[in-house]
PDB file of C-alpha atoms in Angstrom:
ATOM      1  CA  MET A   1      96.231 130.147  89.867  1.00  0.00           C
ATOM      2  CA  LYS A   2      99.064 128.235  91.520  1.00  0.00           C
ATOM      3  CA  GLU A   3      98.811 130.274  94.720  1.00  0.00           C
ATOM      4  CA  GLN A   4      95.017 129.858  94.854  1.00  0.00           C
ATOM      5  CA  ILE A   5      95.271 126.074  94.554  1.00  0.00           C
ATOM      6  CA  LEU A   6      98.041 125.779  97.150  1.00  0.00           C
ATOM      7  CA  SER A   7      96.124 128.054  99.525  1.00  0.00           C
ATOM      8  CA  TYR A   8      92.939 126.023  99.055  1.00  0.00           C
ATOM      9  CA  LEU A   9      94.728 122.718  99.666  1.00  0.00           C
ATOM     10  CA  SER A  10      96.538 124.120 102.717  1.00  0.00           C
ATOM     11  CA  SER A  11      93.299 125.333 104.271  1.00  0.00           C
ATOM     12  CA  GLU A  12      91.086 122.340 103.432  1.00  0.00           C
ATOM     13  CA  PHE A  13      93.473 119.378 103.279  1.00  0.00           C
ATOM     14  CA  SER A  14      96.467 120.300 105.434  1.00  0.00           C
ATOM     15  CA  HIS A  15      96.234 116.930 107.243  1.00  0.00           C
ATOM     16  CA  PHE A  16      97.049 115.176 103.939  1.00  0.00           C
ATOM     17  CA  LEU A  17      99.880 117.464 102.810  1.00  0.00           C
ATOM     18  CA  ILE A  18     103.550 116.553 103.179  1.00  0.00           C
ATOM     19  CA  PRO A  19     106.159 119.331 102.896  1.00  0.00           C
ATOM     20  CA  ASN A  20     107.551 119.429  99.353  1.00  0.00           C
ATOM     21  CA  ARG A  21     111.185 118.565  98.867  1.00  0.00           C
ATOM     22  CA  GLU A  22     113.273 120.537  96.393  1.00  0.00           C
ATOM     23  CA  ILE A  23     112.991 119.089  92.883  1.00  0.00           C
ATOM     24  CA  GLN A  24     113.600 120.408  89.387  1.00  0.00           C
ATOM     25  CA  THR A  25     110.210 120.837  87.717  1.00  0.00           C
ATOM     26  CA  ASN A  26     108.410 123.506  85.760  1.00  0.00           C
ATOM     27  CA  LEU A  27     105.030 122.370  87.130  1.00  0.00           C
ATOM     28  CA  PRO A  28     103.417 123.372  90.395  1.00  0.00           C
ATOM     29  CA  PHE A  29     103.200 120.301  92.623  1.00  0.00           C
ATOM     30  CA  VAL A  30     101.982 119.125  95.999  1.00  0.00           C
ATOM     31  CA  THR A  31     103.039 116.070  97.961  1.00  0.00           C
ATOM     32  CA  LEU A  32     100.285 114.063  99.658  1.00  0.00           C
ATOM     33  CA  LYS A  33      99.914 111.151 102.025  1.00  0.00           C
ATOM     34  CA  PRO A  34      98.430 108.108 100.227  1.00  0.00           C
ATOM     35  CA  GLU A  35      95.087 108.365 102.034  1.00  0.00           C
ATOM     36  CA  GLY A  36      94.665 111.915 100.717  1.00  0.00           C
ATOM     37  CA  ILE A  37      94.682 111.143  97.007  1.00  0.00           C
ATOM     38  CA  VAL A  38      90.966 110.353  96.661  1.00  0.00           C
ATOM     39  CA  PRO A  39      89.533 113.318  98.615  1.00  0.00           C
ATOM     40  CA  VAL A  40      92.013 115.800  97.121  1.00  0.00           C
ATOM     41  CA  CYS A  41      91.468 114.641  93.515  1.00  0.00           C
ATOM     42  CA  LYS A  42      87.706 114.709  94.011  1.00  0.00           C
ATOM     43  CA  ALA A  43      87.825 118.216  95.488  1.00  0.00           C
ATOM     44  CA  LEU A  44      90.097 119.538  92.725  1.00  0.00           C
ATOM     45  CA  LYS A  45      87.861 118.035  90.047  1.00  0.00           C
ATOM     46  CA  GLU A  46      84.611 119.364  91.523  1.00  0.00           C
ATOM     47  CA  HIS A  47      85.871 122.810  92.592  1.00  0.00           C
ATOM     48  CA  PRO A  48      84.183 125.355  90.273  1.00  0.00           C
ATOM     49  CA  ASP A  49      87.271 127.579  89.974  1.00  0.00           C
ATOM     50  CA  PHE A  50      89.855 124.831  89.467  1.00  0.00           C
ATOM     51  CA  SER A  51      87.946 122.124  87.588  1.00  0.00           C
ATOM     52  CA  PHE A  52      90.758 119.587  87.149  1.00  0.00           C
ATOM     53  CA  THR A  53      88.577 117.311  85.051  1.00  0.00           C
ATOM     54  CA  PHE A  54      91.321 115.527  83.135  1.00  0.00           C
ATOM     55  CA  LEU A  55      93.870 113.002  84.405  1.00  0.00           C
ATOM     56  CA  ASN A  56      96.734 113.626  81.994  1.00  0.00           C
ATOM     57  CA  ASP A  57      99.127 111.026  83.382  1.00  0.00           C
ATOM     58  CA  LEU A  58      99.720 108.597  86.226  1.00  0.00           C
ATOM     59  CA  THR A  59     103.119 106.988  86.677  1.00  0.00           C
ATOM     60  CA  SER A  60     105.592 105.906  89.328  1.00  0.00           C
ATOM     61  CA  ILE A  61     109.245 106.232  90.297  1.00  0.00           C
ATOM     62  CA  ASP A  62     111.416 103.675  92.059  1.00  0.00           C
ATOM     63  CA  TRP A  63     113.854 105.613  94.270  1.00  0.00           C
ATOM     64  CA  LEU A  64     115.673 102.482  95.445  1.00  0.00           C
ATOM     65  CA  GLY A  65     118.386 103.665  97.858  1.00  0.00           C
ATOM     66  CA  LYS A  66     118.057 107.379  96.988  1.00  0.00           C
ATOM     67  CA  HIS A  67     115.179 108.349  99.289  1.00  0.00           C
ATOM     68  CA  PRO A  68     113.880 106.926 102.568  1.00  0.00           C
ATOM     69  CA  ILE A  69     110.570 105.949 100.942  1.00  0.00           C
ATOM     70  CA  ARG A  70     111.118 103.678  97.971  1.00  0.00           C
ATOM     71  CA  PHE A  71     108.286 104.545  95.561  1.00  0.00           C
ATOM     72  CA  GLU A  72     106.564 107.717  94.482  1.00  0.00           C
ATOM     73  CA  LEU A  73     103.397 107.928  92.430  1.00  0.00           C
ATOM     74  CA  ILE A  74     103.018 110.936  90.161  1.00  0.00           C
ATOM     75  CA  TYR A  75      99.595 112.196  89.072  1.00  0.00           C
ATOM     76  CA  LEU A  76      99.336 114.951  86.465  1.00  0.00           C
ATOM     77  CA  LEU A  77      95.973 116.713  86.484  1.00  0.00           C
ATOM     78  CA  LYS A  78      94.847 119.174  83.840  1.00  0.00           C
ATOM     79  CA  SER A  79      92.151 121.852  83.899  1.00  0.00           C
ATOM     80  CA  PRO A  80      90.796 122.495  80.383  1.00  0.00           C
ATOM     81  CA  GLN A  81      88.580 125.234  81.841  1.00  0.00           C
ATOM     82  CA  ASN A  82      91.677 127.172  82.972  1.00  0.00           C
ATOM     83  CA  LYS A  83      93.766 127.194  79.789  1.00  0.00           C
ATOM     84  CA  HIS A  84      94.887 123.619  80.454  1.00  0.00           C
ATOM     85  CA  PHE A  85      96.604 124.546  83.719  1.00  0.00           C
ATOM     86  CA  ARG A  86      98.472 121.509  85.040  1.00  0.00           C
ATOM     87  CA  LEU A  87      99.130 120.369  88.593  1.00  0.00           C
ATOM     88  CA  GLN A  88     101.371 117.525  89.657  1.00  0.00           C
ATOM     89  CA  ILE A  89     100.494 115.462  92.724  1.00  0.00           C
ATOM     90  CA  ARG A  90     103.302 113.363  94.191  1.00  0.00           C
ATOM     91  CA  VAL A  91     102.555 110.553  96.644  1.00  0.00           C
ATOM     92  CA  PRO A  92     105.395 108.672  98.368  1.00  0.00           C
ATOM     93  CA  ILE A  93     104.544 105.064  99.198  1.00  0.00           C
ATOM     94  CA  GLU A  94     106.476 102.312 100.939  1.00  0.00           C
ATOM     95  CA  GLU A  95     107.122  98.940  99.372  1.00  0.00           C
ATOM     96  CA  GLY A  96     104.311  96.528 100.218  1.00  0.00           C
ATOM     97  CA  GLU A  97     101.691  99.254 100.767  1.00  0.00           C
ATOM     98  CA  SER A  98      98.687  99.679  98.517  1.00  0.00           C
ATOM     99  CA  MET A  99      97.478 102.947  97.061  1.00  0.00           C
ATOM    100  CA  PRO A 100      93.798 103.967  96.965  1.00  0.00           C
ATOM    101  CA  SER A 101      92.423 103.848  93.422  1.00  0.00           C
ATOM    102  CA  ILE A 102      91.086 107.014  91.784  1.00  0.00           C
ATOM    103  CA  VAL A 103      89.135 105.165  89.074  1.00  0.00           C
ATOM    104  CA  SER A 104      85.886 106.309  90.738  1.00  0.00           C
ATOM    105  CA  ILE A 105      86.958 109.932  90.101  1.00  0.00           C
ATOM    106  CA  TYR A 106      88.848 109.574  86.814  1.00  0.00           C
ATOM    107  CA  ALA A 107      87.742 106.577  84.753  1.00  0.00           C
ATOM    108  CA  GLY A 108      90.898 107.058  82.673  1.00  0.00           C
ATOM    109  CA  ALA A 109      93.002 105.957  85.668  1.00  0.00           C
ATOM    110  CA  ASN A 110      91.974 102.344  85.059  1.00  0.00           C
ATOM    111  CA  TRP A 111      94.777 101.260  82.732  1.00  0.00           C
ATOM    112  CA  PRO A 112      97.558 103.491  84.155  1.00  0.00           C
ATOM    113  CA  GLU A 113      96.903 102.044  87.629  1.00  0.00           C
ATOM    114  CA  ARG A 114      97.056  98.524  86.201  1.00  0.00           C
ATOM    115  CA  GLU A 115     100.260  99.397  84.356  1.00  0.00           C
ATOM    116  CA  VAL A 116     101.896 100.682  87.563  1.00  0.00           C
ATOM    117  CA  PHE A 117     100.756  97.524  89.348  1.00  0.00           C
ATOM    118  CA  ASP A 118     102.057  95.272  86.588  1.00  0.00           C
ATOM    119  CA  LEU A 119     105.436  96.901  86.013  1.00  0.00           C
ATOM    120  CA  MET A 120     106.247  98.261  89.510  1.00  0.00           C
ATOM    121  CA  GLY A 121     104.212  96.020  91.825  1.00  0.00           C
ATOM    122  CA  ILE A 122     102.218  98.789  93.535  1.00  0.00           C
ATOM    123  CA  PRO A 123      98.619  97.584  94.055  1.00  0.00           C
ATOM    124  CA  PHE A 124      95.642  99.967  94.060  1.00  0.00           C
ATOM    125  CA  SER A 125      92.950  99.191  96.620  1.00  0.00           C
ATOM    126  CA  GLY A 126      89.400  99.590  95.356  1.00  0.00           C
ATOM    127  CA  HIS A 127      90.405  99.134  91.717  1.00  0.00           C
ATOM    128  CA  PRO A 128      87.671  97.310  89.742  1.00  0.00           C
ATOM    129  CA  ARG A 129      90.111  94.907  88.013  1.00  0.00           C
ATOM    130  CA  MET A 130      93.544  94.841  89.638  1.00  0.00           C
ATOM    131  CA  GLU A 131      95.436  92.396  87.443  1.00  0.00           C
ATOM    132  CA  ARG A 132      98.363  92.446  85.057  1.00  0.00           C
ATOM    133  CA  LEU A 133      97.943  94.538  81.929  1.00  0.00           C
ATOM    134  CA  ILE A 134     101.150  94.110  79.916  1.00  0.00           C
ATOM    135  CA  MET A 135     103.109  91.138  81.216  1.00  0.00           C
ATOM    136  CA  PRO A 136     101.743  87.559  81.063  1.00  0.00           C
ATOM    137  CA  ASP A 137      99.788  86.427  84.135  1.00  0.00           C
ATOM    138  CA  ASN A 138     102.533  83.973  85.093  1.00  0.00           C
ATOM    139  CA  PHE A 139     105.368  86.516  84.757  1.00  0.00           C
ATOM    140  CA  VAL A 140     107.610  86.605  87.829  1.00  0.00           C
ATOM    141  CA  GLY A 141     108.331  90.010  89.347  1.00  0.00           C
ATOM    142  CA  HIS A 142     107.896  93.579  88.167  1.00  0.00           C
ATOM    143  CA  PRO A 143     110.354  94.545  85.418  1.00  0.00           C
ATOM    144  CA  LEU A 144     110.541  98.334  85.994  1.00  0.00           C
ATOM    145  CA  ARG A 145     111.772  98.012  89.579  1.00  0.00           C
ATOM    146  CA  LYS A 146     115.411  98.976  89.941  1.00  0.00           C
ATOM    147  CA  ASP A 147     116.226  95.743  91.758  1.00  0.00           C
ATOM    148  CA  TYR A 148     114.804  93.584  88.955  1.00  0.00           C
ATOM    149  CA  PRO A 149     117.641  91.482  87.468  1.00  0.00           C
ATOM    150  CA  LEU A 150     118.915  92.831  84.155  1.00  0.00           C
ATOM    151  CA  GLU A 151     118.917  89.353  82.639  1.00  0.00           C
ATOM    152  CA  GLY A 152     115.421  88.663  84.009  1.00  0.00           C
ATOM    153  CA  PRO A 153     114.434  85.777  86.254  1.00  0.00           C
ATOM    154  CA  GLY A 154     114.814  83.290  83.406  1.00  0.00           C
ATOM    155  CA  GLN A 155     112.064  82.848  80.870  1.00  0.00           C
ATOM    156  CA  ASP A 156     111.902  79.043  80.737  1.00  0.00           C
ATOM    157  CA  TYR A 157     108.584  78.959  82.544  1.00  0.00           C
ATOM    158  CA  LEU A 158     107.070  81.304  79.926  1.00  0.00           C
ATOM    159  CA  ILE A 159     108.400  79.277  76.997  1.00  0.00           C
ATOM    160  CA  GLN A 160     107.196  76.037  78.549  1.00  0.00           C
ATOM    161  CA  ASP A 161     103.671  77.456  78.932  1.00  0.00           C
ATOM    162  CA  LEU A 162     103.670  78.714  75.335  1.00  0.00           C
ATOM    163  CA  LEU A 163     104.810  75.330  74.039  1.00  0.00           C
ATOM    164  CA  THR A 164     102.125  73.585  76.079  1.00  0.00           C
ATOM    165  CA  LEU A 165      99.456  75.956  74.759  1.00  0.00           C
ATOM    166  CA  HIS A 166     100.484  75.462  71.135  1.00  0.00           C
ATOM    167  CA  VAL A 167     100.747  71.700  71.489  1.00  0.00           C
ATOM    168  CA  LYS A 168      97.229  71.597  72.956  1.00  0.00           C
ATOM    169  CA  GLU A 169      95.935  73.818  70.131  1.00  0.00           C
ATOM    170  CA  ASP A 170      97.536  71.578  67.490  1.00  0.00           C
ATOM    171  CA  ILE A 171      96.198  68.381  69.033  1.00  0.00           C
ATOM    172  CA  SER A 172      92.643  69.498  69.740  1.00  0.00           C
ATOM    173  CA  PRO A 173      90.045  68.261  67.232  1.00  0.00           C
ATOM    174  CA  ASN A 174      88.324  70.779  64.944  1.00  0.00           C
TER     175      ASN A 174
END
């Protein structure tokens, strides 16, 4: 199955493929340019022989100082039709760039994309609701980045807002 998928992607989507670097993984993987994620995911989902109908995971890596391109998004697709065969798609992305959203293909990408945005600062263009998911709206920075300060930026602004909210709640008439 692995060879069939790689052959299909090489013949149909070679303009989106980036040569794979050597990594330690037990999963077959391909590396794509950011603009290739939507057409490749759609093709893999709709292909009758592959049928990658399930987005198992979507996460990101901050390679700060270890690779020329800082971030890498990792998509794990699963094909229940083919004994749950899994394929990993890796997409390197520079800091400050946005990634096309795959919510239109996999509705389950909604929250993982928001999580990556919230914690790593990678926005997804075309996402229906690109806003923070975990951290408060007024949180400064993205805490899973490797250059995020260990002690945090200082939480006084968060505490002040919480105190203001509770004071207003206590004062408001019933």
